[in-house]
Short mmCIF file of C-alpha atoms and ligand atoms in Angstrom, two decimals:
data_model
loop_
_atom_site.label_atom_id
_atom_site.label_comp_id
_atom_site.label_asym_id
_atom_site.label_seq_id
_atom_site.Cartn_x
_atom_site.Cartn_y
_atom_site.Cartn_z
CA UNK A 1 -10.39 -20.54 5.92
CA UNK A 2 -7.86 -23.13 4.80
CA UNK A 3 -8.21 -22.66 1.04
CA UNK A 4 -6.84 -20.05 -1.34
CA UNK A 5 -8.45 -17.33 0.75
CA UNK A 6 -5.36 -17.21 2.95
CA UNK A 7 -3.04 -16.10 0.16
CA UNK A 8 -1.44 -12.93 1.36
CA UNK A 9 1.49 -10.58 1.24
CA UNK A 10 3.77 -10.34 4.25
CA UNK A 11 6.38 -7.94 5.50
CA UNK A 12 9.70 -9.08 4.03
CA UNK A 13 11.40 -8.07 7.26
CA UNK A 14 9.28 -9.76 9.97
CA UNK A 15 6.64 -11.79 8.04
CA UNK A 16 3.77 -9.81 9.52
CA UNK A 17 0.68 -10.33 7.27
CA UNK A 18 0.03 -7.07 5.40
CA UNK A 19 -2.55 -7.57 2.66
CA UNK A 20 -4.68 -10.25 1.03
CA UNK A 21 -4.04 -11.24 -2.58
CA UNK A 22 -7.76 -10.77 -3.23
CA UNK A 23 -7.47 -7.12 -2.18
CA UNK A 24 -4.78 -6.41 -4.79
CA UNK A 25 -6.05 -3.77 -7.24
CA UNK A 26 -3.03 -2.94 -9.39
CA UNK A 27 0.65 -3.75 -9.79
CA UNK A 28 1.29 -0.69 -11.93
CA UNK A 29 2.60 1.74 -9.35
CA UNK A 30 6.04 3.18 -8.92
CA UNK A 31 7.50 4.06 -5.54
CA UNK A 32 10.91 5.46 -4.69
CA UNK A 33 12.31 1.92 -4.35
CA UNK A 34 10.77 0.68 -7.61
CA UNK A 35 7.54 -1.21 -8.23
CA UNK A 36 4.61 -0.91 -5.87
CA UNK A 37 1.14 -2.45 -5.60
CA UNK A 38 -2.19 -0.87 -4.79
CA UNK A 39 -4.51 -2.64 -2.34
CA UNK A 40 -8.10 -2.10 -1.28
CA UNK A 41 -7.16 -2.85 2.32
CA UNK A 42 -4.01 -3.36 4.35
CA UNK A 43 -3.70 -4.95 7.79
CA UNK A 44 -1.22 -4.72 10.64
CA UNK A 45 0.04 -1.35 9.49
CA UNK A 46 0.48 1.93 11.36
CA UNK A 47 -0.26 5.22 9.62
CA UNK A 48 2.04 8.21 9.99
CA UNK A 49 0.69 11.77 9.96
CA UNK A 50 -0.89 12.83 6.69
CA UNK A 51 0.83 15.40 4.50
CA UNK A 52 0.48 16.88 1.02
CA UNK A 53 2.67 15.48 -1.72
CA UNK A 54 3.03 16.14 -5.44
CA UNK A 55 3.23 12.80 -7.24
CA UNK A 56 3.60 12.09 -10.95
CA UNK A 57 -0.17 11.78 -11.41
CA UNK A 58 -1.21 14.76 -9.32
CA UNK A 59 -1.35 16.28 -5.87
CA UNK A 60 -2.49 14.20 -2.90
CA UNK A 61 -2.77 14.14 0.85
CA UNK A 62 -1.04 10.91 1.85
CA UNK A 63 0.11 9.13 5.00
CA UNK A 64 3.16 6.89 5.17
CA UNK A 65 2.53 3.28 6.20
CA UNK A 66 4.70 1.34 8.62
CA UNK A 67 4.69 -2.31 9.67
CA UNK A 68 2.97 -2.59 13.07
CA UNK A 69 5.47 -5.22 14.19
CA UNK A 70 8.92 -4.14 13.01
CA UNK A 71 8.30 -0.50 12.08
CA UNK A 72 9.60 -0.85 8.52
CA UNK A 73 8.30 1.82 6.13
CA UNK A 74 6.17 -0.01 3.55
CA UNK A 75 4.53 2.59 1.37
CA UNK A 76 1.68 5.05 1.78
CA UNK A 77 -2.08 5.49 1.94
CA UNK A 78 -3.95 7.94 -0.27
CA UNK A 79 -5.99 9.99 2.20
CA UNK A 80 -7.28 12.56 -0.29
CA UNK A 81 -6.80 13.32 -3.99
CA UNK A 82 -7.06 16.93 -5.15
CA UNK A 83 -7.79 16.01 -8.78
CA UNK A 84 -11.19 14.51 -9.62
CA UNK A 85 -9.59 11.91 -11.89
CA UNK A 86 -7.61 10.53 -8.95
CA UNK A 87 -10.47 10.29 -6.46
CA UNK A 88 -10.72 6.53 -6.92
CA UNK A 89 -7.39 6.17 -5.11
CA UNK A 90 -8.67 7.70 -1.88
CA UNK A 91 -8.51 5.24 1.02
CA UNK A 92 -6.33 2.83 -0.98
CA UNK A 93 -2.96 1.52 0.16
CA UNK A 94 0.31 1.43 -1.78
CA UNK A 95 2.83 -1.16 -0.67
CA UNK A 96 6.30 -1.32 -2.18
CA UNK A 97 7.09 -4.62 -3.86
CA UNK A 98 10.57 -4.77 -2.39
CA UNK A 99 9.14 -4.61 1.16
CA UNK A 100 6.87 -7.63 0.78
CA UNK A 101 6.97 -11.25 -0.09
CA UNK A 102 4.03 -13.34 -1.18
CA UNK A 103 3.16 -16.47 0.77
CA UNK A 104 0.66 -19.04 -0.47
ZN1 LIG B 1 7.53 -6.00 9.57
#
């Protein structure tokens, strides 16, 4: 795996690998810090307890995501969507752009 397959996003704080570029689904998300990306999978993250939250697009059960190495809060995971139109987000990860850097 020496080719482009190792392109990934890392924690901007400790450089822990967090997500693969190929698992990036969308860059059109907004978090409290600004832009955020949606990923199919995330690695080396720890999930906080899930809780209900009203977001701009609807109501969800989400869990905050923390870096497994440095403990930095990175974003959240959609655990459950209460609106049918948002069901596709279930199980997906949101990582804040400001918390990551991309390493090729
Ligand atoms: Zn970290």
